[in-house]
Amino acid sequence: MESIKIADYMNRHPVTFTAHMPIAEAVELFLQNQQIGGPVIDENRKVIGFLSEQDCLIKMLEATYLNENHCDVGDVMHGDPLTVKKEASVLDLAQQMTHHQPKIYPIVDDEDKLIGIINRSAVLKAIDDHLRAMYERGHTRLV
């Protein structure tokens, strides 16, 4: 089976966050961009964490009950997120996604700097495109 590369299906312009960004600002970015999670980067674009809508929801509920809303992304982000390289196989990532929770993976270069993200929908599209191409070329058996 030919290799399907992450680079061909990645989002090269994802929404990103910084550790010092207020949660309220992060929530606005999620709402405006319809992205359910994103990498937290430092000033050199190095991935230092990951923030999800669920993280924000939990923190905002706490803020509602405690009547305070002062929290930064760095307070709730997940440190040391799982990342992938753009040269990696989409099929390998799909298998990894069946065993791990992340729905979105930051894509990093050799210096761990962010170059994009890939989500479960993009992985599904890549596999679907590949299977359709095989079918159109006349393959009757799918591996």
PDB file of N, CA and C in Angstrom, residues 8-115:
ATOM      1  N   ASP A   8       0.428  16.015   3.237  1.00  0.00           N
ATOM      2  CA  ASP A   8      -0.578  16.233   2.198  1.00  0.00           C
ATOM      3  C   ASP A   8      -1.970  16.561   2.744  1.00  0.00           C
ATOM      4  N   TYR A   9      -2.175  16.365   4.037  1.00  0.00           N
ATOM      5  CA  TYR A   9      -3.499  16.566   4.625  1.00  0.00           C
ATOM      6  C   TYR A   9      -3.496  17.476   5.850  1.00  0.00           C
ATOM      7  N   MET A  10      -2.361  18.035   6.177  1.00  0.00           N
ATOM      8  CA  MET A  10      -2.263  18.858   7.389  1.00  0.00           C
ATOM      9  C   MET A  10      -2.836  20.255   7.190  1.00  0.00           C
ATOM     10  N   ASN A  11      -3.259  20.851   8.285  1.00  0.00           N
ATOM     11  CA  ASN A  11      -3.697  22.242   8.315  1.00  0.00           C
ATOM     12  C   ASN A  11      -2.450  23.071   8.640  1.00  0.00           C
ATOM     13  N   ARG A  12      -2.013  23.876   7.693  1.00  0.00           N
ATOM     14  CA  ARG A  12      -0.776  24.642   7.865  1.00  0.00           C
ATOM     15  C   ARG A  12      -0.979  25.965   8.614  1.00  0.00           C
ATOM     16  N   HIS A  13      -2.233  26.307   8.895  1.00  0.00           N
ATOM     17  CA  HIS A  13      -2.527  27.578   9.573  1.00  0.00           C
ATOM     18  C   HIS A  13      -3.510  27.360  10.732  1.00  0.00           C
ATOM     19  N   PRO A  14      -3.102  26.568  11.721  1.00  0.00           N
ATOM     20  CA  PRO A  14      -4.032  26.308  12.832  1.00  0.00           C
ATOM     21  C   PRO A  14      -4.100  27.461  13.811  1.00  0.00           C
ATOM     22  N   VAL A  15      -5.155  27.455  14.585  1.00  0.00           N
ATOM     23  CA  VAL A  15      -5.268  28.378  15.709  1.00  0.00           C
ATOM     24  C   VAL A  15      -4.272  27.899  16.757  1.00  0.00           C
ATOM     25  N   THR A  16      -3.501  28.834  17.303  1.00  0.00           N
ATOM     26  CA  THR A  16      -2.527  28.491  18.336  1.00  0.00           C
ATOM     27  C   THR A  16      -2.760  29.368  19.560  1.00  0.00           C
ATOM     28  N   PHE A  17      -2.160  28.951  20.650  1.00  0.00           N
ATOM     29  CA  PHE A  17      -2.327  29.637  21.925  1.00  0.00           C
ATOM     30  C   PHE A  17      -0.963  29.839  22.563  1.00  0.00           C
ATOM     31  N   THR A  18      -0.904  30.774  23.502  1.00  0.00           N
ATOM     32  CA  THR A  18       0.304  30.963  24.295  1.00  0.00           C
ATOM     33  C   THR A  18      -0.051  30.684  25.755  1.00  0.00           C
ATOM     34  N   ALA A  19       0.935  30.342  26.535  1.00  0.00           N
ATOM     35  CA  ALA A  19       0.695  29.987  27.937  1.00  0.00           C
ATOM     36  C   ALA A  19       0.119  31.153  28.738  1.00  0.00           C
ATOM     37  N   HIS A  20       0.450  32.382  28.367  1.00  0.00           N
ATOM     38  CA  HIS A  20       0.000  33.556  29.123  1.00  0.00           C
ATOM     39  C   HIS A  20      -1.334  34.124  28.632  1.00  0.00           C
ATOM     40  N   MET A  21      -1.911  33.502  27.614  1.00  0.00           N
ATOM     41  CA  MET A  21      -3.192  33.959  27.073  1.00  0.00           C
ATOM     42  C   MET A  21      -4.315  33.641  28.064  1.00  0.00           C
ATOM     43  N   PRO A  22      -5.206  34.611  28.324  1.00  0.00           N
ATOM     44  CA  PRO A  22      -6.360  34.322  29.188  1.00  0.00           C
ATOM     45  C   PRO A  22      -7.270  33.262  28.551  1.00  0.00           C
ATOM     46  N   ILE A  23      -7.854  32.426  29.394  1.00  0.00           N
ATOM     47  CA  ILE A  23      -8.768  31.384  28.907  1.00  0.00           C
ATOM     48  C   ILE A  23      -9.910  31.993  28.100  1.00  0.00           C
ATOM     49  N   ALA A  24     -10.426  33.123  28.534  1.00  0.00           N
ATOM     50  CA  ALA A  24     -11.529  33.767  27.807  1.00  0.00           C
ATOM     51  C   ALA A  24     -11.125  34.081  26.363  1.00  0.00           C
ATOM     52  N   GLU A  25      -9.899  34.511  26.154  1.00  0.00           N
ATOM     53  CA  GLU A  25      -9.408  34.797  24.804  1.00  0.00           C
ATOM     54  C   GLU A  25      -9.279  33.506  23.995  1.00  0.00           C
ATOM     55  N   ALA A  26      -8.810  32.447  24.629  1.00  0.00           N
ATOM     56  CA  ALA A  26      -8.698  31.148  23.959  1.00  0.00           C
ATOM     57  C   ALA A  26     -10.070  30.648  23.529  1.00  0.00           C
ATOM     58  N   VAL A  27     -11.058  30.811  24.394  1.00  0.00           N
ATOM     59  CA  VAL A  27     -12.426  30.387  24.071  1.00  0.00           C
ATOM     60  C   VAL A  27     -12.935  31.145  22.849  1.00  0.00           C
ATOM     61  N   GLU A  28     -12.676  32.445  22.797  1.00  0.00           N
ATOM     62  CA  GLU A  28     -13.088  33.240  21.630  1.00  0.00           C
ATOM     63  C   GLU A  28     -12.460  32.700  20.349  1.00  0.00           C
ATOM     64  N   LEU A  29     -11.183  32.332  20.417  1.00  0.00           N
ATOM     65  CA  LEU A  29     -10.512  31.775  19.239  1.00  0.00           C
ATOM     66  C   LEU A  29     -11.140  30.443  18.823  1.00  0.00           C
ATOM     67  N   PHE A  30     -11.466  29.601  19.793  1.00  0.00           N
ATOM     68  CA  PHE A  30     -12.141  28.344  19.477  1.00  0.00           C
ATOM     69  C   PHE A  30     -13.469  28.608  18.776  1.00  0.00           C
ATOM     70  N   LEU A  31     -14.239  29.512  19.313  1.00  0.00           N
ATOM     71  CA  LEU A  31     -15.561  29.794  18.756  1.00  0.00           C
ATOM     72  C   LEU A  31     -15.487  30.399  17.358  1.00  0.00           C
ATOM     73  N   GLN A  32     -14.546  31.294  17.140  1.00  0.00           N
ATOM     74  CA  GLN A  32     -14.406  31.954  15.843  1.00  0.00           C
ATOM     75  C   GLN A  32     -13.894  31.013  14.758  1.00  0.00           C
ATOM     76  N   ASN A  33     -13.087  30.022  15.144  1.00  0.00           N
ATOM     77  CA  ASN A  33     -12.410  29.186  14.153  1.00  0.00           C
ATOM     78  C   ASN A  33     -12.912  27.755  14.078  1.00  0.00           C
ATOM     79  N   GLN A  34     -13.860  27.411  14.898  1.00  0.00           N
ATOM     80  CA  GLN A  34     -14.433  26.072  14.902  1.00  0.00           C
ATOM     81  C   GLN A  34     -13.359  24.983  14.949  1.00  0.00           C
ATOM     82  N   GLN A  35     -12.389  25.190  15.802  1.00  0.00           N
ATOM     83  CA  GLN A  35     -11.331  24.210  16.045  1.00  0.00           C
ATOM     84  C   GLN A  35     -11.514  23.732  17.486  1.00  0.00           C
ATOM     85  N   ILE A  36     -11.445  22.438  17.725  1.00  0.00           N
ATOM     86  CA  ILE A  36     -11.757  21.904  19.057  1.00  0.00           C
ATOM     87  C   ILE A  36     -10.550  21.791  19.983  1.00  0.00           C
ATOM     88  N   GLY A  37      -9.394  22.094  19.481  1.00  0.00           N
ATOM     89  CA  GLY A  37      -8.183  22.044  20.287  1.00  0.00           C
ATOM     90  C   GLY A  37      -7.042  22.609  19.484  1.00  0.00           C
ATOM     91  N   GLY A  38      -5.960  22.933  20.179  1.00  0.00           N
ATOM     92  CA  GLY A  38      -4.825  23.475  19.455  1.00  0.00           C
ATOM     93  C   GLY A  38      -3.563  23.507  20.291  1.00  0.00           C
ATOM     94  N   PRO A  39      -2.450  23.632  19.592  1.00  0.00           N
ATOM     95  CA  PRO A  39      -1.167  23.650  20.276  1.00  0.00           C
ATOM     96  C   PRO A  39      -0.920  24.961  21.008  1.00  0.00           C
ATOM     97  N   VAL A  40      -0.215  24.835  22.118  1.00  0.00           N
ATOM     98  CA  VAL A  40       0.270  25.991  22.864  1.00  0.00           C
ATOM     99  C   VAL A  40       1.744  26.120  22.495  1.00  0.00           C
ATOM    100  N   ILE A  41       2.120  27.305  22.040  1.00  0.00           N
ATOM    101  CA  ILE A  41       3.495  27.498  21.566  1.00  0.00           C
ATOM    102  C   ILE A  41       4.184  28.604  22.355  1.00  0.00           C
ATOM    103  N   ASP A  42       5.514  28.559  22.338  1.00  0.00           N
ATOM    104  CA  ASP A  42       6.285  29.634  22.962  1.00  0.00           C
ATOM    105  C   ASP A  42       6.660  30.666  21.904  1.00  0.00           C
ATOM    106  N   GLU A  43       7.482  31.635  22.264  1.00  0.00           N
ATOM    107  CA  GLU A  43       7.829  32.724  21.342  1.00  0.00           C
ATOM    108  C   GLU A  43       8.618  32.258  20.121  1.00  0.00           C
ATOM    109  N   ASN A  44       9.172  31.034  20.172  1.00  0.00           N
ATOM    110  CA  ASN A  44       9.922  30.482  19.037  1.00  0.00           C
ATOM    111  C   ASN A  44       9.106  29.455  18.246  1.00  0.00           C
ATOM    112  N   ARG A  45       7.796  29.389  18.504  1.00  0.00           N
ATOM    113  CA  ARG A  45       6.862  28.440  17.874  1.00  0.00           C
ATOM    114  C   ARG A  45       7.116  26.996  18.293  1.00  0.00           C
ATOM    115  N   LYS A  46       7.848  26.797  19.370  1.00  0.00           N
ATOM    116  CA  LYS A  46       8.057  25.449  19.889  1.00  0.00           C
ATOM    117  C   LYS A  46       6.796  25.027  20.646  1.00  0.00           C
ATOM    118  N   VAL A  47       6.341  23.808  20.389  1.00  0.00           N
ATOM    119  CA  VAL A  47       5.129  23.303  21.031  1.00  0.00           C
ATOM    120  C   VAL A  47       5.447  22.954  22.484  1.00  0.00           C
ATOM    121  N   ILE A  48       4.740  23.624  23.396  1.00  0.00           N
ATOM    122  CA  ILE A  48       4.967  23.404  24.829  1.00  0.00           C
ATOM    123  C   ILE A  48       3.749  22.788  25.520  1.00  0.00           C
ATOM    124  N   GLY A  49       2.638  22.682  24.796  1.00  0.00           N
ATOM    125  CA  GLY A  49       1.429  22.120  25.395  1.00  0.00           C
ATOM    126  C   GLY A  49       0.316  22.015  24.383  1.00  0.00           C
ATOM    127  N   PHE A  50      -0.842  21.605  24.899  1.00  0.00           N
ATOM    128  CA  PHE A  50      -2.030  21.475  24.061  1.00  0.00           C
ATOM    129  C   PHE A  50      -3.240  21.890  24.881  1.00  0.00           C
ATOM    130  N   LEU A  51      -4.148  22.632  24.267  1.00  0.00           N
ATOM    131  CA  LEU A  51      -5.361  23.105  24.920  1.00  0.00           C
ATOM    132  C   LEU A  51      -6.562  22.607  24.133  1.00  0.00           C
ATOM    133  N   SER A  52      -7.563  22.094  24.843  1.00  0.00           N
ATOM    134  CA  SER A  52      -8.785  21.627  24.184  1.00  0.00           C
ATOM    135  C   SER A  52      -9.980  22.439  24.651  1.00  0.00           C
ATOM    136  N   GLU A  53     -11.057  22.363  23.880  1.00  0.00           N
ATOM    137  CA  GLU A  53     -12.310  22.985  24.301  1.00  0.00           C
ATOM    138  C   GLU A  53     -12.749  22.425  25.648  1.00  0.00           C
ATOM    139  N   GLN A  54     -12.548  21.139  25.841  1.00  0.00           N
ATOM    140  CA  GLN A  54     -12.949  20.502  27.091  1.00  0.00           C
ATOM    141  C   GLN A  54     -12.186  21.108  28.278  1.00  0.00           C
ATOM    142  N   ASP A  55     -10.892  21.369  28.102  1.00  0.00           N
ATOM    143  CA  ASP A  55     -10.109  22.017  29.168  1.00  0.00           C
ATOM    144  C   ASP A  55     -10.724  23.368  29.524  1.00  0.00           C
ATOM    145  N   CYS A  56     -11.085  24.112  28.491  1.00  0.00           N
ATOM    146  CA  CYS A  56     -11.684  25.439  28.709  1.00  0.00           C
ATOM    147  C   CYS A  56     -13.047  25.324  29.375  1.00  0.00           C
ATOM    148  N   LEU A  57     -13.836  24.374  28.946  1.00  0.00           N
ATOM    149  CA  LEU A  57     -15.161  24.178  29.523  1.00  0.00           C
ATOM    150  C   LEU A  57     -15.063  23.883  31.020  1.00  0.00           C
ATOM    151  N   ILE A  58     -14.158  23.001  31.385  1.00  0.00           N
ATOM    152  CA  ILE A  58     -13.967  22.665  32.804  1.00  0.00           C
ATOM    153  C   ILE A  58     -13.577  23.900  33.598  1.00  0.00           C
ATOM    154  N   LYS A  59     -12.629  24.662  33.093  1.00  0.00           N
ATOM    155  CA  LYS A  59     -12.142  25.839  33.813  1.00  0.00           C
ATOM    156  C   LYS A  59     -13.208  26.925  33.879  1.00  0.00           C
ATOM    157  N   MET A  60     -13.987  27.096  32.809  1.00  0.00           N
ATOM    158  CA  MET A  60     -15.030  28.121  32.822  1.00  0.00           C
ATOM    159  C   MET A  60     -16.164  27.746  33.771  1.00  0.00           C
ATOM    160  N   LEU A  61     -16.475  26.463  33.877  1.00  0.00           N
ATOM    161  CA  LEU A  61     -17.471  26.024  34.856  1.00  0.00           C
ATOM    162  C   LEU A  61     -16.995  26.326  36.277  1.00  0.00           C
ATOM    163  N   GLU A  62     -15.735  26.034  36.545  1.00  0.00           N
ATOM    164  CA  GLU A  62     -15.162  26.355  37.857  1.00  0.00           C
ATOM    165  C   GLU A  62     -15.264  27.851  38.125  1.00  0.00           C
ATOM    166  N   ALA A  63     -14.933  28.649  37.120  1.00  0.00           N
ATOM    167  CA  ALA A  63     -14.976  30.099  37.279  1.00  0.00           C
ATOM    168  C   ALA A  63     -16.398  30.571  37.566  1.00  0.00           C
ATOM    169  N   THR A  64     -17.367  29.930  36.938  1.00  0.00           N
ATOM    170  CA  THR A  64     -18.774  30.285  37.164  1.00  0.00           C
ATOM    171  C   THR A  64     -19.173  30.013  38.615  1.00  0.00           C
ATOM    172  N   TYR A  65     -18.793  28.857  39.123  1.00  0.00           N
ATOM    173  CA  TYR A  65     -19.144  28.497  40.498  1.00  0.00           C
ATOM    174  C   TYR A  65     -18.399  29.336  41.522  1.00  0.00           C
ATOM    175  N   LEU A  66     -17.144  29.675  41.219  1.00  0.00           N
ATOM    176  CA  LEU A  66     -16.328  30.443  42.156  1.00  0.00           C
ATOM    177  C   LEU A  66     -16.452  31.952  41.944  1.00  0.00           C
ATOM    178  N   ASN A  67     -17.167  32.341  40.877  1.00  0.00           N
ATOM    179  CA  ASN A  67     -17.366  33.747  40.537  1.00  0.00           C
ATOM    180  C   ASN A  67     -16.041  34.491  40.331  1.00  0.00           C
ATOM    181  N   GLU A  68     -15.119  33.804  39.670  1.00  0.00           N
ATOM    182  CA  GLU A  68     -13.857  34.457  39.291  1.00  0.00           C
ATOM    183  C   GLU A  68     -13.439  33.928  37.932  1.00  0.00           C
ATOM    184  N   ASN A  69     -12.828  34.769  37.161  1.00  0.00           N
ATOM    185  CA  ASN A  69     -12.487  34.393  35.797  1.00  0.00           C
ATOM    186  C   ASN A  69     -11.062  34.799  35.454  1.00  0.00           C
ATOM    187  N   HIS A  70     -10.129  34.477  36.337  1.00  0.00           N
ATOM    188  CA  HIS A  70      -8.738  34.811  36.043  1.00  0.00           C
ATOM    189  C   HIS A  70      -7.925  33.531  35.948  1.00  0.00           C
ATOM    190  N   CYS A  71      -7.755  33.087  34.724  1.00  0.00           N
ATOM    191  CA  CYS A  71      -7.010  31.859  34.479  1.00  0.00           C
ATOM    192  C   CYS A  71      -6.347  31.981  33.113  1.00  0.00           C
ATOM    193  N   ASP A  72      -5.140  31.498  33.022  1.00  0.00           N
ATOM    194  CA  ASP A  72      -4.413  31.531  31.760  1.00  0.00           C
ATOM    195  C   ASP A  72      -4.343  30.137  31.150  1.00  0.00           C
ATOM    196  N   VAL A  73      -4.077  30.081  29.863  1.00  0.00           N
ATOM    197  CA  VAL A  73      -3.941  28.818  29.142  1.00  0.00           C
ATOM    198  C   VAL A  73      -2.920  27.915  29.829  1.00  0.00           C
ATOM    199  N   GLY A  74      -1.812  28.482  30.270  1.00  0.00           N
ATOM    200  CA  GLY A  74      -0.768  27.695  30.924  1.00  0.00           C
ATOM    201  C   GLY A  74      -1.234  26.979  32.175  1.00  0.00           C
ATOM    202  N   ASP A  75      -2.306  27.479  32.804  1.00  0.00           N
ATOM    203  CA  ASP A  75      -2.835  26.852  34.013  1.00  0.00           C
ATOM    204  C   ASP A  75      -3.607  25.569  33.717  1.00  0.00           C
ATOM    205  N   VAL A  76      -4.101  25.413  32.494  1.00  0.00           N
ATOM    206  CA  VAL A  76      -4.951  24.267  32.181  1.00  0.00           C
ATOM    207  C   VAL A  76      -4.460  23.407  31.018  1.00  0.00           C
ATOM    208  N   MET A  77      -3.471  23.869  30.286  1.00  0.00           N
ATOM    209  CA  MET A  77      -3.001  23.111  29.127  1.00  0.00           C
ATOM    210  C   MET A  77      -2.389  21.782  29.563  1.00  0.00           C
ATOM    211  N   HIS A  78      -2.347  20.863  28.638  1.00  0.00           N
ATOM    212  CA  HIS A  78      -1.664  19.589  28.845  1.00  0.00           C
ATOM    213  C   HIS A  78      -0.231  19.760  28.355  1.00  0.00           C
ATOM    214  N   GLY A  79       0.714  19.562  29.227  1.00  0.00           N
ATOM    215  CA  GLY A  79       2.113  19.666  28.832  1.00  0.00           C
ATOM    216  C   GLY A  79       2.563  18.408  28.112  1.00  0.00           C
ATOM    217  N   ASP A  80       3.623  18.523  27.362  1.00  0.00           N
ATOM    218  CA  ASP A  80       4.237  17.405  26.655  1.00  0.00           C
ATOM    219  C   ASP A  80       3.241  16.654  25.764  1.00  0.00           C
ATOM    220  N   PRO A  81       2.613  17.357  24.818  1.00  0.00           N
ATOM    221  CA  PRO A  81       1.610  16.706  23.961  1.00  0.00           C
ATOM    222  C   PRO A  81       2.246  15.750  22.952  1.00  0.00           C
ATOM    223  N   LEU A  82       1.458  14.791  22.496  1.00  0.00           N
ATOM    224  CA  LEU A  82       1.900  13.899  21.432  1.00  0.00           C
ATOM    225  C   LEU A  82       1.974  14.718  20.145  1.00  0.00           C
ATOM    226  N   THR A  83       3.067  14.583  19.413  1.00  0.00           N
ATOM    227  CA  THR A  83       3.254  15.300  18.154  1.00  0.00           C
ATOM    228  C   THR A  83       3.654  14.307  17.068  1.00  0.00           C
ATOM    229  N   VAL A  84       3.566  14.751  15.824  1.00  0.00           N
ATOM    230  CA  VAL A  84       3.969  13.935  14.685  1.00  0.00           C
ATOM    231  C   VAL A  84       4.790  14.787  13.728  1.00  0.00           C
ATOM    232  N   LYS A  85       5.487  14.116  12.820  1.00  0.00           N
ATOM    233  CA  LYS A  85       6.270  14.779  11.775  1.00  0.00           C
ATOM    234  C   LYS A  85       5.488  14.737  10.464  1.00  0.00           C
ATOM    235  N   LYS A  86       5.701  15.724   9.609  1.00  0.00           N
ATOM    236  CA  LYS A  86       4.934  15.806   8.362  1.00  0.00           C
ATOM    237  C   LYS A  86       5.246  14.666   7.396  1.00  0.00           C
ATOM    238  N   GLU A  87       6.416  14.043   7.527  1.00  0.00           N
ATOM    239  CA  GLU A  87       6.794  12.939   6.643  1.00  0.00           C
ATOM    240  C   GLU A  87       6.175  11.615   7.082  1.00  0.00           C
ATOM    241  N   ALA A  88       5.570  11.594   8.264  1.00  0.00           N
ATOM    242  CA  ALA A  88       5.009  10.354   8.803  1.00  0.00           C
ATOM    243  C   ALA A  88       3.805   9.900   7.986  1.00  0.00           C
ATOM    244  N   SER A  89       3.478   8.636   8.129  1.00  0.00           N
ATOM    245  CA  SER A  89       2.366   8.023   7.409  1.00  0.00           C
ATOM    246  C   SER A  89       1.033   8.322   8.092  1.00  0.00           C
ATOM    247  N   VAL A  90       0.050   8.701   7.286  1.00  0.00           N
ATOM    248  CA  VAL A  90      -1.305   8.906   7.798  1.00  0.00           C
ATOM    249  C   VAL A  90      -1.852   7.594   8.357  1.00  0.00           C
ATOM    250  N   LEU A  91      -1.529   6.486   7.726  1.00  0.00           N
ATOM    251  CA  LEU A  91      -2.027   5.192   8.197  1.00  0.00           C
ATOM    252  C   LEU A  91      -1.457   4.853   9.570  1.00  0.00           C
ATOM    253  N   ASP A  92      -0.184   5.151   9.790  1.00  0.00           N
ATOM    254  CA  ASP A  92       0.409   4.935  11.117  1.00  0.00           C
ATOM    255  C   ASP A  92      -0.277   5.821  12.153  1.00  0.00           C
ATOM    256  N   LEU A  93      -0.537   7.074  11.783  1.00  0.00           N
ATOM    257  CA  LEU A  93      -1.219   7.985  12.698  1.00  0.00           C
ATOM    258  C   LEU A  93      -2.635   7.496  12.992  1.00  0.00           C
ATOM    259  N   ALA A  94      -3.326   6.987  11.983  1.00  0.00           N
ATOM    260  CA  ALA A  94      -4.681   6.464  12.182  1.00  0.00           C
ATOM    261  C   ALA A  94      -4.664   5.334  13.205  1.00  0.00           C
ATOM    262  N   GLN A  95      -3.685   4.468  13.111  1.00  0.00           N
ATOM    263  CA  GLN A  95      -3.582   3.381  14.091  1.00  0.00           C
ATOM    264  C   GLN A  95      -3.290   3.939  15.474  1.00  0.00           C
ATOM    265  N   GLN A  96      -2.428   4.944  15.549  1.00  0.00           N
ATOM    266  CA  GLN A  96      -2.123   5.574  16.831  1.00  0.00           C
ATOM    267  C   GLN A  96      -3.381   6.209  17.423  1.00  0.00           C
ATOM    268  N   MET A  97      -4.205   6.818  16.579  1.00  0.00           N
ATOM    269  CA  MET A  97      -5.432   7.469  17.045  1.00  0.00           C
ATOM    270  C   MET A  97      -6.433   6.478  17.624  1.00  0.00           C
ATOM    271  N   THR A  98      -6.350   5.214  17.218  1.00  0.00           N
ATOM    272  CA  THR A  98      -7.269   4.225  17.772  1.00  0.00           C
ATOM    273  C   THR A  98      -6.871   3.806  19.183  1.00  0.00           C
ATOM    274  N   HIS A  99      -5.643   4.123  19.585  1.00  0.00           N
ATOM    275  CA  HIS A  99      -5.142   3.726  20.906  1.00  0.00           C
ATOM    276  C   HIS A  99      -4.966   4.893  21.866  1.00  0.00           C
ATOM    277  N   HIS A 100      -4.911   6.106  21.357  1.00  0.00           N
ATOM    278  CA  HIS A 100      -4.690   7.288  22.190  1.00  0.00           C
ATOM    279  C   HIS A 100      -5.869   8.249  22.039  1.00  0.00           C
ATOM    280  N   GLN A 101      -6.041   9.118  23.010  1.00  0.00           N
ATOM    281  CA  GLN A 101      -7.174  10.040  23.057  1.00  0.00           C
ATOM    282  C   GLN A 101      -7.117  11.220  22.083  1.00  0.00           C
ATOM    283  N   PRO A 102      -5.957  11.792  21.789  1.00  0.00           N
ATOM    284  CA  PRO A 102      -5.977  13.029  20.990  1.00  0.00           C
ATOM    285  C   PRO A 102      -6.738  12.898  19.678  1.00  0.00           C
ATOM    286  N   LYS A 103      -7.541  13.923  19.412  1.00  0.00           N
ATOM    287  CA  LYS A 103      -8.264  14.012  18.143  1.00  0.00           C
ATOM    288  C   LYS A 103      -7.512  14.914  17.173  1.00  0.00           C
ATOM    289  N   ILE A 104      -6.561  15.675  17.727  1.00  0.00           N
ATOM    290  CA  ILE A 104      -5.740  16.602  16.948  1.00  0.00           C
ATOM    291  C   ILE A 104      -4.292  16.417  17.380  1.00  0.00           C
ATOM    292  N   TYR A 105      -3.404  16.348  16.400  1.00  0.00           N
ATOM    293  CA  TYR A 105      -1.981  16.227  16.692  1.00  0.00           C
ATOM    294  C   TYR A 105      -1.235  17.422  16.107  1.00  0.00           C
ATOM    295  N   PRO A 106      -0.415  18.094  16.911  1.00  0.00           N
ATOM    296  CA  PRO A 106       0.477  19.109  16.354  1.00  0.00           C
ATOM    297  C   PRO A 106       1.530  18.430  15.476  1.00  0.00           C
ATOM    298  N   ILE A 107       1.876  19.080  14.394  1.00  0.00           N
ATOM    299  CA  ILE A 107       2.922  18.591  13.498  1.00  0.00           C
ATOM    300  C   ILE A 107       4.122  19.510  13.697  1.00  0.00           C
ATOM    301  N   VAL A 108       5.263  18.900  13.993  1.00  0.00           N
ATOM    302  CA  VAL A 108       6.458  19.676  14.310  1.00  0.00           C
ATOM    303  C   VAL A 108       7.610  19.308  13.381  1.00  0.00           C
ATOM    304  N   ASP A 109       8.555  20.243  13.263  1.00  0.00           N
ATOM    305  CA  ASP A 109       9.770  19.966  12.509  1.00  0.00           C
ATOM    306  C   ASP A 109      10.787  19.297  13.438  1.00  0.00           C
ATOM    307  N   ASP A 110      12.018  19.175  12.977  1.00  0.00           N
ATOM    308  CA  ASP A 110      13.050  18.495  13.766  1.00  0.00           C
ATOM    309  C   ASP A 110      13.447  19.256  15.028  1.00  0.00           C
ATOM    310  N   GLU A 111      13.079  20.518  15.113  1.00  0.00           N
ATOM    311  CA  GLU A 111      13.380  21.327  16.305  1.00  0.00           C
ATOM    312  C   GLU A 111      12.148  21.488  17.194  1.00  0.00           C
ATOM    313  N   ASP A 112      11.123  20.671  16.972  1.00  0.00           N
ATOM    314  CA  ASP A 112       9.860  20.710  17.712  1.00  0.00           C
ATOM    315  C   ASP A 112       9.100  22.018  17.541  1.00  0.00           C
ATOM    316  N   LYS A 113       9.337  22.714  16.440  1.00  0.00           N
ATOM    317  CA  LYS A 113       8.583  23.928  16.129  1.00  0.00           C
ATOM    318  C   LYS A 113       7.344  23.559  15.324  1.00  0.00           C
ATOM    319  N   LEU A 114       6.249  24.212  15.647  1.00  0.00           N
ATOM    320  CA  LEU A 114       4.978  23.931  15.010  1.00  0.00           C
ATOM    321  C   LEU A 114       4.988  24.298  13.533  1.00  0.00           C
ATOM    322  N   ILE A 115       4.510  23.368  12.701  1.00  0.00           N
ATOM    323  CA  ILE A 115       4.333  23.672  11.275  1.00  0.00           C
ATOM    324  C   ILE A 115       2.898  23.413  10.827  1.00  0.00           C
TER     325      ILE A 115
END
